[in-house]
Coordinates of C-alpha atoms and ligand atoms in Angstrom, one line a residue:
X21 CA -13.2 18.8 -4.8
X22 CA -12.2 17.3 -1.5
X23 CA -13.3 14.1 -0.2
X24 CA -15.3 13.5 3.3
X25 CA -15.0 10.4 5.2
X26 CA -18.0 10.3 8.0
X27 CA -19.6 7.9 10.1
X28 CA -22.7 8.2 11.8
X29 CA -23.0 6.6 15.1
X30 CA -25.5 5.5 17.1
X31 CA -26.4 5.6 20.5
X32 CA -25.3 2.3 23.0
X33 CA -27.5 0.8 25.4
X34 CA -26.3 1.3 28.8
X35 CA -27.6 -0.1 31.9
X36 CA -30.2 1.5 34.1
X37 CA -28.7 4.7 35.8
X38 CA -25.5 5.2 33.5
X39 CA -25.1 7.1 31.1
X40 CA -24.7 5.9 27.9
X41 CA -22.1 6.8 24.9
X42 CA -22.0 5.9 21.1
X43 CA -21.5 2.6 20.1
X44 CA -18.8 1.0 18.2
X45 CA -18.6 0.4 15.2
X46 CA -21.0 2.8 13.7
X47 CA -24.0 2.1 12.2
X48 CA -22.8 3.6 8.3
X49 CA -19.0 4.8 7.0
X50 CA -19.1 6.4 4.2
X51 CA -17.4 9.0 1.3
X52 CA -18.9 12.1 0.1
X53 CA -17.6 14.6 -2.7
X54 CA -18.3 18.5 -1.8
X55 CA -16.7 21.6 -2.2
X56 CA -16.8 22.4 2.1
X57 CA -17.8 20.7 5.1
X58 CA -21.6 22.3 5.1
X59 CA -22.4 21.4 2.0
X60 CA -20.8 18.2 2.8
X61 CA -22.9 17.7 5.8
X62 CA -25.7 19.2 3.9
X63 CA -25.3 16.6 1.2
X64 CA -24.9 13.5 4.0
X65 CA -27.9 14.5 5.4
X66 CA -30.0 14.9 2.1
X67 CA -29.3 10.9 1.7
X68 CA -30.4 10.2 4.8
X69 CA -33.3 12.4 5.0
X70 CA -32.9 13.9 8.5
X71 CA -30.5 16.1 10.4
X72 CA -27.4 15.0 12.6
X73 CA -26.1 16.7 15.3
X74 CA -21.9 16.8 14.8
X75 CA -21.3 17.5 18.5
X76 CA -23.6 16.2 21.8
X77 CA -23.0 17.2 25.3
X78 CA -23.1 14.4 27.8
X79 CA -26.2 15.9 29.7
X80 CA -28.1 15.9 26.6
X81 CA -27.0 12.8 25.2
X82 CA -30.3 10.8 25.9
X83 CA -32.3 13.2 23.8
X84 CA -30.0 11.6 20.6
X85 CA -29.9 8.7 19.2
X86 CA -27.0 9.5 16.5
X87 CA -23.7 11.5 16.1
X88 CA -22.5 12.6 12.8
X89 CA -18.9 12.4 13.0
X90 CA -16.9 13.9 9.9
X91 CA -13.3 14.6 8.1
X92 CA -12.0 16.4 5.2
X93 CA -9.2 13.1 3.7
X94 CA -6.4 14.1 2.3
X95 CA -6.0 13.0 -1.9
X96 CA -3.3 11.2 -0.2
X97 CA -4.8 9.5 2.4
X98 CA -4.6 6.2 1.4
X99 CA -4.9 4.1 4.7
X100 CA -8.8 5.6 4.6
X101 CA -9.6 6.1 1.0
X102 CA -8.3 2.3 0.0
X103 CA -11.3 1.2 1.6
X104 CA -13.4 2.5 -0.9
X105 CA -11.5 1.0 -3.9
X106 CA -12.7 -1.9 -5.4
X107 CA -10.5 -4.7 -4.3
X108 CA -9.7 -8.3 -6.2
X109 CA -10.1 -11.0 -3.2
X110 CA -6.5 -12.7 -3.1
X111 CA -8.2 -15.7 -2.7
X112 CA -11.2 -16.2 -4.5
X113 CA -10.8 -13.4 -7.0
X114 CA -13.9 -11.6 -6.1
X115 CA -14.6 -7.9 -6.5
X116 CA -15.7 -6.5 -3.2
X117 CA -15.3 -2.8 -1.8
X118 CA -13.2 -3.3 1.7
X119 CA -15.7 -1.0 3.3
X120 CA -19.0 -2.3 2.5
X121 CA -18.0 -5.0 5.1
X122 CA -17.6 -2.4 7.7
X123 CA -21.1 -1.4 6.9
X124 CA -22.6 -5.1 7.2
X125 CA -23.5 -5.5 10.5
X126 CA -23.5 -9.8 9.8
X127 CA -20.0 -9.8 7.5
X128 CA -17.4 -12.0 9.1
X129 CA -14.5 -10.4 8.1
X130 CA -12.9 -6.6 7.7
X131 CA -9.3 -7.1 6.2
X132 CA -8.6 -5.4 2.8
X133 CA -7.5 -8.8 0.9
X134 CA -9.9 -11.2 1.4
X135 CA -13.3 -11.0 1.1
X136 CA -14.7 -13.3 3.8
X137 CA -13.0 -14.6 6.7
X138 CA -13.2 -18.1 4.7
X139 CA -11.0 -16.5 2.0
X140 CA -8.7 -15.1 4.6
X141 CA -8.1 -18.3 6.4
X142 CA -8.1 -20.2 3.1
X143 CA -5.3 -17.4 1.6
X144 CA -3.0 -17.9 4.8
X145 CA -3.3 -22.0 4.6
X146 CA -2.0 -21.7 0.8
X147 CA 0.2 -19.0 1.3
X148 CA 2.0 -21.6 4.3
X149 CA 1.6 -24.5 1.7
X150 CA 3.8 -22.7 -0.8
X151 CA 5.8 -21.2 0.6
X152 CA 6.5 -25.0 1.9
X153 CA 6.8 -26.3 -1.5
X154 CA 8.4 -23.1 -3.2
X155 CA 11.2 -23.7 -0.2
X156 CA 11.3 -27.5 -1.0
X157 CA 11.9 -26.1 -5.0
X158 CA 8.6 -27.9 -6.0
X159 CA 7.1 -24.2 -6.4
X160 CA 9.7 -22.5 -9.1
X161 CA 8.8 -19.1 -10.6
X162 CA 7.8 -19.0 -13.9
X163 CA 7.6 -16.3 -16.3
X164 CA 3.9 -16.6 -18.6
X165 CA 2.6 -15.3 -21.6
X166 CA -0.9 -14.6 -22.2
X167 CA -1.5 -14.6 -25.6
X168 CA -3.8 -13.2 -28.2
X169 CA -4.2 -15.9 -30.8
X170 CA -6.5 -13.7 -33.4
X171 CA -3.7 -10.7 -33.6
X172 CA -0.5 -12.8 -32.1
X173 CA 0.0 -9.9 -29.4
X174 CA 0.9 -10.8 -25.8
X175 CA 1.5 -9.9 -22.3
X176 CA 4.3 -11.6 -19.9
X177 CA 4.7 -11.7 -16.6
X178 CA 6.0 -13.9 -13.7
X179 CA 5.0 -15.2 -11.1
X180 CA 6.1 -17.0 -7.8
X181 CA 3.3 -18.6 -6.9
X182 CA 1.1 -21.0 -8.5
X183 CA 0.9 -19.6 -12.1
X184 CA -2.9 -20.6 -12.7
X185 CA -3.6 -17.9 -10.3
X186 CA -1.9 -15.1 -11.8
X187 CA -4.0 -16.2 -15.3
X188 CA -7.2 -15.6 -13.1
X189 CA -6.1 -12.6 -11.0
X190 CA -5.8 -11.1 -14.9
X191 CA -9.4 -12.1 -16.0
X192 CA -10.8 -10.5 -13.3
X193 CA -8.7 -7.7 -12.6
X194 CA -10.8 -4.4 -12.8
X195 CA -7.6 -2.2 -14.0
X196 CA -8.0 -0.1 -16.9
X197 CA -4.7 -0.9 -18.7
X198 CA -4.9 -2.1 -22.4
X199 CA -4.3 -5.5 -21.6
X200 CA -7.0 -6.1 -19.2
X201 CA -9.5 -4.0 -21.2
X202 CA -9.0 -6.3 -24.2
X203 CA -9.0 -9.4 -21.9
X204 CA -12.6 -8.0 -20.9
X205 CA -13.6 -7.0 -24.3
X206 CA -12.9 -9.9 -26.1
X207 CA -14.3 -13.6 -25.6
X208 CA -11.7 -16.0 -23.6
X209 CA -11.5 -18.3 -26.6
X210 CA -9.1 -15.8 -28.0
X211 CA -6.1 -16.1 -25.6
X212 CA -4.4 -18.7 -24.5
X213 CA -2.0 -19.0 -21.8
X214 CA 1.5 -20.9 -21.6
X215 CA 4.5 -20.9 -19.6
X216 CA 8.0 -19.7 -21.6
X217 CA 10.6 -20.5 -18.6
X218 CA 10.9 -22.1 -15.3
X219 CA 13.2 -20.0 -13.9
X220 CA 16.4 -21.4 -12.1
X221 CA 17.9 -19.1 -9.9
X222 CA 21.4 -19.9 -8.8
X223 CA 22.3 -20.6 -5.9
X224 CA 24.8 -17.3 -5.1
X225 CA 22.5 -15.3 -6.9
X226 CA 22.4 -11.9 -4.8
X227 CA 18.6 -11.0 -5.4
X228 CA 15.9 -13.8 -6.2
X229 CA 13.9 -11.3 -7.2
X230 CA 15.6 -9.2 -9.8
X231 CA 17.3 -12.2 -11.3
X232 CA 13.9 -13.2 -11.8
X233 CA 12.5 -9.7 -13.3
X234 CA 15.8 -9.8 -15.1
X235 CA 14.2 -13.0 -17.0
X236 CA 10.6 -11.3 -17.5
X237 CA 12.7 -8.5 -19.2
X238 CA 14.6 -10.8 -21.3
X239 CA 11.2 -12.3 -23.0
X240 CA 9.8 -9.2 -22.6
X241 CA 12.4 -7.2 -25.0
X242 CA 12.9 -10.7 -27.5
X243 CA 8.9 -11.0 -27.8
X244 CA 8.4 -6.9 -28.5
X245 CA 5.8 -6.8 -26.0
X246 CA 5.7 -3.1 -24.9
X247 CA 5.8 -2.2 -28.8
X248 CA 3.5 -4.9 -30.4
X249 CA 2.1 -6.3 -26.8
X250 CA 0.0 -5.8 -24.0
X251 CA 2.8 -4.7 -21.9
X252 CA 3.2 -1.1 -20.7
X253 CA 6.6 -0.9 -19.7
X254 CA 9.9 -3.0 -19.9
X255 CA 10.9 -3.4 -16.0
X256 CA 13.7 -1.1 -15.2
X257 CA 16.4 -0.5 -12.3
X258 CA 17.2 -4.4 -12.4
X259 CA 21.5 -4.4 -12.9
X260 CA 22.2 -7.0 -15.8
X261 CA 22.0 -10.9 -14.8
X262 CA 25.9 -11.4 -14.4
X263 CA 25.9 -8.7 -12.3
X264 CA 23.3 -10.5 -9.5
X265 CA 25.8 -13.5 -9.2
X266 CA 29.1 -13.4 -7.0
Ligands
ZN309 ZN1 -12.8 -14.3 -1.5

């Protein structure tokens, strides 16, 4: 059944004499499920408990106060449909839905990372203040394990930024693989986390980042952690370490 992305807008006040149009932004965005566009409008309408007109002409705009504008979305529409996914705050780690902050007429802040405009301007500060220190080599990726500690399983990853982060990005992740289902099902005194290599890329290494994939796949494959882990895949399409050197 097809999605419908509508917003209903609301009249603007205009100055004495002019006519007036609809305001910016609109009062509600929102998603509704239905098999066509009447019983999509009929469906908008039943939540609201009233009837919208979808088109106004300017001569009889005074006689409305709101427009029901409306769109079938395409399954692969994801500039639109993204802000109705839950989203993980870069920052703070927070689950917020992106467009719930179009909807509040006092929120602070519409970006799809961050959940506040304090996250966002927090985010960009570290993001400057590592890359700083990751370009001064005080910022080296690492490759992680989270580990299991009553059944010995465990995932590994890397990371290129502060690898604390990444550990907290995973508790609070709302994804449905088996890894962060069991993280959620099981109490945190379970797991532990540890760091298995700082990675040193060379210097005439030709890719930073698959030399350093090429090292998650390496403790991926020797700890058997797609088989007997949390992984779900061993990274592929990354040529053999010697390979990345010149
Ligand atoms: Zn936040």
């Amino acid at each position: 059944m097809p999605d419908f992305y509508y917003q209903i807008k609301g009249r603007e006040l205009s100055a004495y004499g002019e006519v007036p149009g609809w305001a910016w932004p609109p009062i509600f965005s929102g998603l509704v499920t239905a098999p066509d566009r009447k019983q999509a409008k009929a469906q908008i309408e039943e939540e609201y408990s009233r009837q919208f007109p979808v088109r106004v002409l300017k001569k009889d705009i005074e006689q409305h106060a709101y427009l029901l504008h409306f769109k079938e979305v395409e399954p692969d529409n994801d500039y639109l449909l993204r802000r109705f996914r839950k989203t993980v705050c870069k920052e703070c780690g927070t689950i917020f839905i992106p467009i719930d902050k179009y909807n509040d007429p006092h929120s602070d802040h519409q970006g799809l990372e961050y959940c506040s405009d304090r996250c966002s301007k927090e985010g960009r500060f570290r993001e400057v203040q590592e890359f700083r220190l990751a370009h001064e080599g005080k910022l080296p990726p690492v490759i992680y394990q989270v580990r299991q500690k009553s059944t010995g399983r465990v995932y590994v990853g890397q990371s290129i930024r502060p690898f604390t982060l990444r550990w907290w990005e995973h508790l609070t992740y709302p994804s449905e693989s088996k890894f962060h289902e069991t993280l959620r099902a099981t109490p945190i005194t379970d797991w532990e986390f540890s760091v298995l290599e700082v990675v040193s890329v060379p210097d005439d290494c030709k890719s930073k980042a698959a030399y350093i994939t090429d090292r998650e796949r390496h403790w991926i494959d020797a700890l058997n952690a797609v088989a007997d882990g949390f992984n779900s895949v061993l990274p592929t399409g990354v040529s053999p370490q010697l390979s990345l050197i010149e």
